[in-house]
Coordinates of N, CA and C in Angstrom, one line a residue:
M1 N -81.6 -2.3 190.7 CA -80.2 -2.0 190.3 C -79.3 -3.0 191.0
I2 N -78.5 -3.4 190.1 CA -77.3 -4.3 190.6 C -76.1 -3.8 190.2
L3 N -75.2 -3.5 191.1 CA -73.8 -2.9 190.8 C -74.0 -1.6 189.9
G4 N -75.0 -0.8 190.2 CA -75.2 0.4 189.5 C -75.9 0.2 188.1
M5 N -76.2 -1.0 187.7 CA -76.8 -1.2 186.5 C -78.3 -1.7 186.7
S6 N -79.1 -1.4 185.7 CA -80.5 -1.9 185.7 C -80.4 -3.4 185.7
T7 N -81.4 -4.1 186.3 CA -81.4 -5.6 186.2 C -81.2 -6.0 184.8
A8 N -81.9 -5.4 183.9 CA -81.8 -5.9 182.4 C -80.3 -5.7 182.0
A9 N -79.6 -4.5 182.3 CA -78.3 -4.5 181.8 C -77.4 -5.4 182.5
F10 N -77.6 -5.6 183.9 CA -76.8 -6.5 184.6 C -77.0 -8.0 184.0
T11 N -78.2 -8.3 183.7 CA -78.5 -9.6 183.1 C -77.7 -9.7 181.9
E12 N -77.7 -8.7 181.0 CA -77.0 -8.9 179.7 C -75.6 -9.0 179.9
F13 N -75.0 -8.2 180.9 CA -73.5 -8.3 181.3 C -73.2 -9.8 181.7
H14 N -74.1 -10.4 182.5 CA -73.9 -11.7 183.1 C -74.0 -12.8 181.9
V15 N -74.8 -12.5 181.0 CA -74.9 -13.4 179.8 C -73.7 -13.4 179.0
I16 N -73.2 -12.2 178.7 CA -72.0 -12.0 177.9 C -70.9 -12.7 178.5
L17 N -70.7 -12.5 179.9 CA -69.6 -13.1 180.7 C -69.7 -14.7 180.5
S18 N -71.0 -15.2 180.5 CA -71.2 -16.6 180.4 C -70.8 -17.1 179.1
L19 N -71.3 -16.4 178.0 CA -70.9 -16.8 176.7 C -69.4 -16.7 176.4
L20 N -68.8 -15.7 176.9 CA -67.3 -15.6 176.7 C -66.7 -16.7 177.5
G21 N -67.1 -17.2 178.6 CA -66.5 -18.3 179.3 C -66.7 -19.6 178.6
I22 N -67.9 -19.8 178.1 CA -68.1 -21.0 177.3 C -67.2 -21.1 176.0
A23 N -67.3 -20.0 175.2 CA -66.4 -19.9 174.0 C -64.9 -20.1 174.3
S24 N -64.4 -19.3 175.3 CA -63.0 -19.4 175.6 C -62.7 -20.7 176.3
G25 N -63.6 -21.2 177.0 CA -63.4 -22.6 177.5 C -63.3 -23.8 176.4
G26 N -64.1 -23.5 175.4 CA -64.1 -24.5 174.2 C -62.7 -24.3 173.6
V27 N -62.2 -23.2 173.5 CA -60.7 -23.0 172.8 C -59.8 -23.7 173.7
V28 N -59.9 -23.4 175.0 CA -58.9 -24.0 176.0 C -58.9 -25.5 175.8
V29 N -60.1 -26.2 175.9 CA -60.2 -27.6 175.9 C -59.7 -28.2 174.6
L30 N -60.0 -27.5 173.4 CA -59.5 -28.0 172.1 C -58.0 -27.9 172.1
A31 N -57.5 -26.8 172.7 CA -56.0 -26.5 172.7 C -55.3 -27.8 173.5
M32 N -56.0 -28.1 174.6 CA -55.5 -29.2 175.5 C -55.4 -30.4 174.6
I33 N -56.5 -30.8 173.9 CA -56.6 -32.0 173.1 C -55.4 -31.9 172.1
T34 N -55.1 -30.9 171.6 CA -53.9 -30.7 170.6 C -52.6 -30.5 171.3
R35 N -52.6 -30.8 172.6 CA -51.3 -30.8 173.4 C -50.7 -29.3 173.6
K36 N -51.5 -28.3 173.5 CA -51.1 -27.0 173.6 C -51.7 -26.2 174.8
Y37 N -50.8 -25.4 175.4 CA -51.2 -24.5 176.5 C -51.3 -23.1 175.9
V38 N -52.6 -22.5 176.0 CA -52.8 -21.2 175.5 C -53.1 -20.3 176.6
P39 N -52.1 -19.6 177.2 CA -52.2 -18.8 178.4 C -53.2 -17.7 178.4
T40 N -53.3 -17.0 177.3 CA -54.2 -15.9 177.3 C -55.7 -16.4 177.3
W41 N -56.0 -17.4 176.5 CA -57.3 -18.0 176.5 C -57.6 -18.7 177.8
T42 N -56.6 -19.3 178.3 CA -56.8 -19.9 179.7 C -57.2 -18.9 180.8
A43 N -56.5 -17.7 180.7 CA -56.8 -16.7 181.8 C -58.2 -16.2 181.5
L44 N -58.5 -15.9 180.3 CA -59.8 -15.4 179.8 C -61.0 -16.4 180.2
F45 N -60.8 -17.6 180.0 CA -61.8 -18.6 180.4 C -61.9 -18.6 181.9
L46 N -60.9 -18.7 182.6 CA -61.0 -18.8 184.1 C -61.6 -17.5 184.6
L47 N -61.2 -16.3 184.2 CA -61.6 -15.1 184.7 C -63.1 -14.9 184.4
T48 N -63.5 -15.2 183.2 CA -65.0 -15.0 182.7 C -65.8 -16.1 183.4
T49 N -65.3 -17.2 183.6 CA -66.2 -18.3 184.3 C -66.3 -18.0 185.8
I50 N -65.3 -17.5 186.4 CA -65.4 -17.1 187.8 C -66.4 -15.9 187.9
A51 N -66.2 -15.0 187.0 CA -67.1 -13.8 187.1 C -68.5 -14.2 186.8
T52 N -68.8 -15.2 185.9 CA -70.1 -15.6 185.7 C -70.8 -16.1 186.9
S53 N -69.9 -17.1 187.6 CA -70.5 -17.7 188.8 C -70.7 -16.7 189.9
A54 N -69.8 -15.8 190.1 CA -69.8 -14.8 191.2 C -71.0 -13.8 190.9
T55 N -71.2 -13.3 189.7 CA -72.3 -12.4 189.4 C -73.7 -13.1 189.5
G56 N -73.7 -14.4 189.4 CA -75.0 -15.1 189.5 C -75.5 -14.9 190.9
F57 N -74.7 -14.7 192.0 CA -75.2 -14.5 193.3 C -75.7 -13.2 193.6
L58 N -75.5 -12.2 192.7 CA -76.0 -10.8 192.8 C -77.5 -10.7 192.3
F59 N -78.0 -11.7 191.7 CA -79.4 -11.4 191.3 C -80.2 -11.5 192.5
P60 N -81.4 -10.9 192.6 CA -82.3 -10.9 193.8 C -82.8 -12.3 193.9
S61 N -82.9 -12.9 195.0 CA -83.4 -14.2 195.2 C -84.0 -14.4 196.6
A62 N -85.2 -14.9 196.8 CA -85.8 -15.1 198.1 C -85.2 -16.2 198.9
Q63 N -84.6 -17.1 198.2 CA -84.0 -18.3 198.9 C -82.7 -18.8 198.2
F64 N -82.0 -19.6 198.8 CA -80.8 -20.3 198.2 C -81.4 -21.5 197.5
G65 N -81.1 -21.6 196.2 CA -81.8 -22.6 195.3 C -80.7 -23.3 194.5
P66 N -81.2 -24.1 193.6 CA -80.3 -24.9 192.7 C -79.3 -24.1 192.0
A67 N -79.6 -22.9 191.5 CA -78.7 -22.0 190.8 C -77.5 -21.7 191.7
H68 N -77.9 -21.4 193.0 CA -76.8 -21.1 194.0 C -75.9 -22.3 194.2
V69 N -76.5 -23.5 194.3 CA -75.7 -24.7 194.5 C -74.7 -24.9 193.4
V70 N -75.3 -24.7 192.1 CA -74.3 -24.8 191.0 C -73.3 -23.8 191.0
G71 N -73.6 -22.5 191.3 CA -72.6 -21.4 191.5 C -71.5 -21.7 192.5
V72 N -71.9 -22.3 193.7 CA -70.9 -22.7 194.7 C -69.9 -23.8 194.2
I73 N -70.6 -24.7 193.6 CA -69.7 -25.9 193.1 C -68.8 -25.3 192.1
S74 N -69.3 -24.5 191.0 CA -68.5 -24.0 190.1 C -67.3 -23.1 190.6
L75 N -67.6 -22.3 191.6 CA -66.4 -21.5 192.2 C -65.4 -22.4 192.9
I76 N -65.8 -23.6 193.5 CA -64.9 -24.4 194.2 C -64.1 -25.2 193.1
V77 N -64.7 -25.5 192.1 CA -64.0 -26.2 190.9 C -63.0 -25.3 190.3
L78 N -63.5 -24.0 190.1 CA -62.6 -23.1 189.5 C -61.4 -22.7 190.4
A79 N -61.6 -22.7 191.7 CA -60.5 -22.4 192.6 C -59.4 -23.6 192.5
V80 N -59.9 -24.7 192.2 CA -59.0 -25.9 192.1 C -58.2 -25.8 190.8
A81 N -58.9 -25.4 189.6 CA -58.4 -25.2 188.4 C -57.2 -24.1 188.5
V82 N -57.6 -23.0 189.1 CA -56.6 -21.9 189.2 C -55.4 -22.3 190.1
A83 N -55.6 -23.0 191.1 CA -54.4 -23.5 191.9 C -53.6 -24.5 191.1
A84 N -54.2 -25.4 190.5 CA -53.5 -26.4 189.7 C -52.7 -25.7 188.7
I85 N -53.1 -24.8 187.9 CA -52.3 -24.2 186.9 C -51.3 -23.1 187.4
Y86 N -51.8 -22.2 188.2 CA -51.0 -21.1 188.6 C -50.1 -21.2 189.8
S87 N -50.6 -22.0 190.8 CA -49.8 -22.3 192.0 C -48.9 -23.6 191.9
F88 N -49.6 -24.7 191.4 CA -48.9 -26.0 191.4 C -48.2 -26.2 189.9
R89 N -48.4 -25.3 189.0 CA -47.8 -25.4 187.7 C -48.0 -26.7 187.0
L90 N -49.1 -27.5 187.2 CA -49.5 -28.6 186.5 C -48.5 -29.7 186.8
A91 N -47.8 -29.6 187.9 CA -46.9 -30.6 188.3 C -47.5 -31.9 188.7
G92 N -47.0 -33.0 188.3 CA -47.6 -34.3 188.6 C -49.0 -34.5 188.5
S93 N -49.8 -34.9 189.5 CA -51.2 -35.1 189.3 C -52.0 -33.8 189.0
W94 N -51.3 -32.7 189.3 CA -52.1 -31.3 189.1 C -52.4 -31.2 187.6
R95 N -51.7 -31.9 186.7 CA -52.0 -31.7 185.3 C -53.4 -32.3 185.1
W96 N -53.7 -33.5 185.4 CA -55.1 -34.1 185.2 C -56.1 -33.4 186.1
I97 N -55.7 -33.0 187.4 CA -56.6 -32.3 188.2 C -57.1 -31.0 187.4
Y98 N -56.2 -30.3 186.8 CA -56.4 -29.1 186.1 C -57.4 -29.4 185.0
V99 N -57.1 -30.4 184.2 CA -58.0 -30.7 183.0 C -59.4 -31.1 183.5
A100 N -59.4 -31.9 184.6 CA -60.7 -32.3 185.0 C -61.5 -31.0 185.5
S101 N -60.8 -30.2 186.3 CA -61.6 -29.1 186.9 C -62.0 -28.0 185.8
A102 N -61.1 -27.8 184.8 CA -61.4 -26.9 183.7 C -62.7 -27.3 183.0
V103 N -62.6 -28.7 182.5 CA -63.7 -29.3 181.8 C -65.0 -29.3 182.7
L104 N -64.9 -29.6 183.9 CA -66.1 -29.5 184.8 C -66.6 -28.0 184.8
A105 N -65.7 -27.2 185.0 CA -66.3 -25.8 185.1 C -66.9 -25.4 183.7
L106 N -66.4 -25.8 182.6 CA -66.9 -25.5 181.3 C -68.4 -26.2 181.3
Y107 N -68.4 -27.5 181.6 CA -69.7 -28.2 181.7 C -70.7 -27.5 182.5
L108 N -70.4 -27.0 183.6 CA -71.4 -26.4 184.6 C -71.9 -25.1 183.8
N109 N -71.0 -24.4 183.3 CA -71.4 -23.2 182.6 C -72.3 -23.4 181.4
A110 N -72.0 -24.5 180.6 CA -72.8 -24.9 179.5 C -74.1 -25.5 180.1
F111 N -74.1 -26.2 181.1 CA -75.4 -26.8 181.7 C -76.3 -25.7 182.0
V112 N -75.9 -24.7 182.7 CA -76.7 -23.6 183.0 C -77.1 -22.8 181.7
G113 N -76.4 -22.7 180.8 CA -76.7 -22.1 179.5 C -77.8 -22.9 178.9
V114 N -77.8 -24.2 179.0 CA -78.9 -25.0 178.4 C -80.2 -24.6 179.0
V115 N -80.1 -24.7 180.4 CA -81.2 -24.4 181.2 C -81.8 -23.0 180.9
Q116 N -81.0 -22.0 180.8 CA -81.5 -20.7 180.4 C -82.1 -20.6 179.1
A117 N -81.4 -21.3 178.1 CA -82.0 -21.3 176.7 C -83.3 -21.8 176.7
F118 N -83.6 -22.9 177.5 CA -84.9 -23.5 177.5 C -85.9 -22.8 178.3
Q119 N -85.5 -21.8 179.1 CA -86.4 -20.9 179.9 C -86.6 -19.7 179.1
K120 N -85.7 -19.1 178.4 CA -85.8 -17.8 177.9 C -86.0 -17.6 176.4
I121 N -85.6 -18.7 175.7 CA -85.8 -18.6 174.2 C -87.1 -19.4 173.8
E122 N -88.0 -18.7 173.2 CA -89.3 -19.2 172.9 C -89.3 -20.5 172.2
F123 N -88.4 -20.7 171.2 CA -88.2 -21.8 170.4 C -88.0 -23.1 171.3
F124 N -87.1 -22.9 172.1 CA -86.7 -24.1 173.1 C -87.8 -24.2 174.1
R125 N -88.3 -23.1 174.7 CA -89.4 -23.3 175.8 C -90.7 -24.0 175.1
A126 N -90.9 -23.8 173.8 CA -92.0 -24.5 173.2 C -91.8 -26.0 173.2
L127 N -90.5 -26.4 173.0 CA -90.1 -27.9 172.9 C -90.1 -28.4 174.3
A128 N -89.8 -27.7 175.3 CA -89.7 -28.2 176.7 C -90.2 -27.3 177.7
P129 N -91.5 -27.0 177.8 CA -91.9 -26.0 178.7 C -91.7 -26.1 180.2
T130 N -91.6 -27.4 180.6 CA -91.4 -27.6 182.0 C -89.9 -28.2 182.2
Q131 N -89.1 -28.3 181.2 CA -87.8 -28.8 181.2 C -87.8 -30.2 181.8
T132 N -88.8 -31.1 181.6 CA -88.8 -32.4 182.0 C -89.1 -33.3 180.7
E133 N -89.3 -32.5 179.6 CA -89.5 -33.2 178.1 C -88.2 -33.7 177.6
P134 N -88.4 -34.7 176.7 CA -87.3 -35.2 176.0 C -86.2 -34.3 175.4
P135 N -86.7 -33.3 174.7 CA -85.6 -32.3 174.0 C -84.7 -31.7 175.1
F136 N -85.3 -31.4 176.3 CA -84.4 -30.8 177.3 C -83.3 -31.8 177.8
A137 N -83.8 -33.1 178.0 CA -82.9 -34.2 178.5 C -82.0 -34.6 177.4
I138 N -82.4 -34.5 176.3 CA -81.4 -34.9 175.1 C -80.4 -33.7 175.1
A139 N -80.7 -32.4 175.1 CA -79.7 -31.4 175.1 C -78.7 -31.5 176.1
Q140 N -79.3 -31.7 177.4 CA -78.3 -31.8 178.5 C -77.5 -33.0 178.4
G141 N -78.0 -34.2 178.0 CA -77.3 -35.4 177.8 C -76.1 -35.3 176.8
L142 N -76.4 -34.5 175.7 CA -75.4 -34.3 174.7 C -74.2 -33.3 175.2
V143 N -74.6 -32.3 176.0 CA -73.7 -31.5 176.6 C -72.7 -32.4 177.6
L144 N -73.4 -33.2 178.4 CA -72.6 -34.0 179.4 C -71.7 -35.0 178.6
V145 N -72.2 -35.7 177.6 CA -71.3 -36.7 176.8 C -70.3 -36.0 176.2
L146 N -70.4 -34.8 175.6 CA -69.5 -34.1 174.9 C -68.3 -33.7 175.8
C147 N -68.7 -33.2 177.0 CA -67.8 -32.6 177.9 C -66.9 -33.9 178.5
V148 N -67.6 -35.1 178.8 CA -67.0 -36.2 179.3 C -65.9 -36.7 178.3
A149 N -66.4 -36.8 177.0 CA -65.4 -37.3 176.0 C -64.3 -36.4 175.9
L150 N -64.5 -35.0 175.7 CA -63.4 -34.1 175.5 C -62.5 -34.2 176.7
G151 N -63.0 -34.3 177.9 CA -62.3 -34.3 179.1 C -61.3 -35.5 179.2
I152 N -61.8 -36.6 178.7 CA -61.0 -37.8 178.7 C -59.8 -37.7 177.7
V153 N -60.1 -37.3 176.6 CA -59.1 -37.0 175.6 C -58.1 -36.0 176.0
A154 N -58.6 -35.0 176.6 CA -57.7 -33.8 177.0 C -56.8 -34.3 178.1
A155 N -57.3 -35.1 179.1 CA -56.5 -35.7 180.1 C -55.4 -36.6 179.6
K156 N -55.7 -37.3 178.6 CA -54.7 -38.2 178.0 C -53.6 -37.5 177.2
R157 N -54.1 -36.5 176.5 CA -53.1 -35.7 175.6 C -52.4 -34.6 176.2
F158 N -53.0 -33.8 177.2 CA -52.5 -32.5 177.6 C -51.2 -32.7 178.4
R159 N -50.1 -32.5 177.9 CA -48.9 -32.6 178.6 C -47.9 -31.4 178.2
P160 N -48.4 -30.1 178.7 CA -47.5 -29.0 178.2 C -46.3 -28.8 179.1
A161 N -45.5 -28.0 178.7 CA -44.3 -27.6 179.6 C -45.0 -26.9 180.7
V162 N -44.4 -26.9 181.9 CA -45.0 -26.2 183.0 C -44.9 -24.7 182.8
P163 N -46.1 -24.0 182.9 CA -46.0 -22.5 182.7 C -45.1 -21.9 183.7
A164 N -44.5 -20.8 183.2 CA -43.5 -20.1 184.0 C -44.2 -19.3 185.0
A165 N -43.6 -19.1 186.2 CA -44.2 -18.3 187.2 C -44.5 -16.9 186.7
A166 N -45.6 -16.3 187.2 CA -45.9 -14.9 186.8 C -45.2 -13.9 187.6

């Protein structure tokens, strides 16, 4: 039991949070590229991605491993993104810091999603059973290249009016 849920139910909840984070993060990054600030999508992205990283620590584990390292990095990056947009209102260099941290948080969530897909989905597991095979490397490489490219374009184009204080 985790948070009063069976491990299976908690895992499903965690996966749903992750998929919502990836989908809403995609919307946010695409909005940045089109020079738009979408406050509701941004809040959903940050909330679900923070919740994804935080709930990852609740799974039983014998030791602190690579997934925990990614979770810590993600939470630090998300704290920067939250501060940049909600405390510093994207002023000055906080605009590009927000873009970089938001895109990095999206990348980390997608990176873990690819790892999980290759571990849990039979079709992908058959392609790369040890996650050292070319299909896994290609998938991770595509995710990285896509996020870097989108991040560069978003950093150049995203210049919204400073969001009003809540």
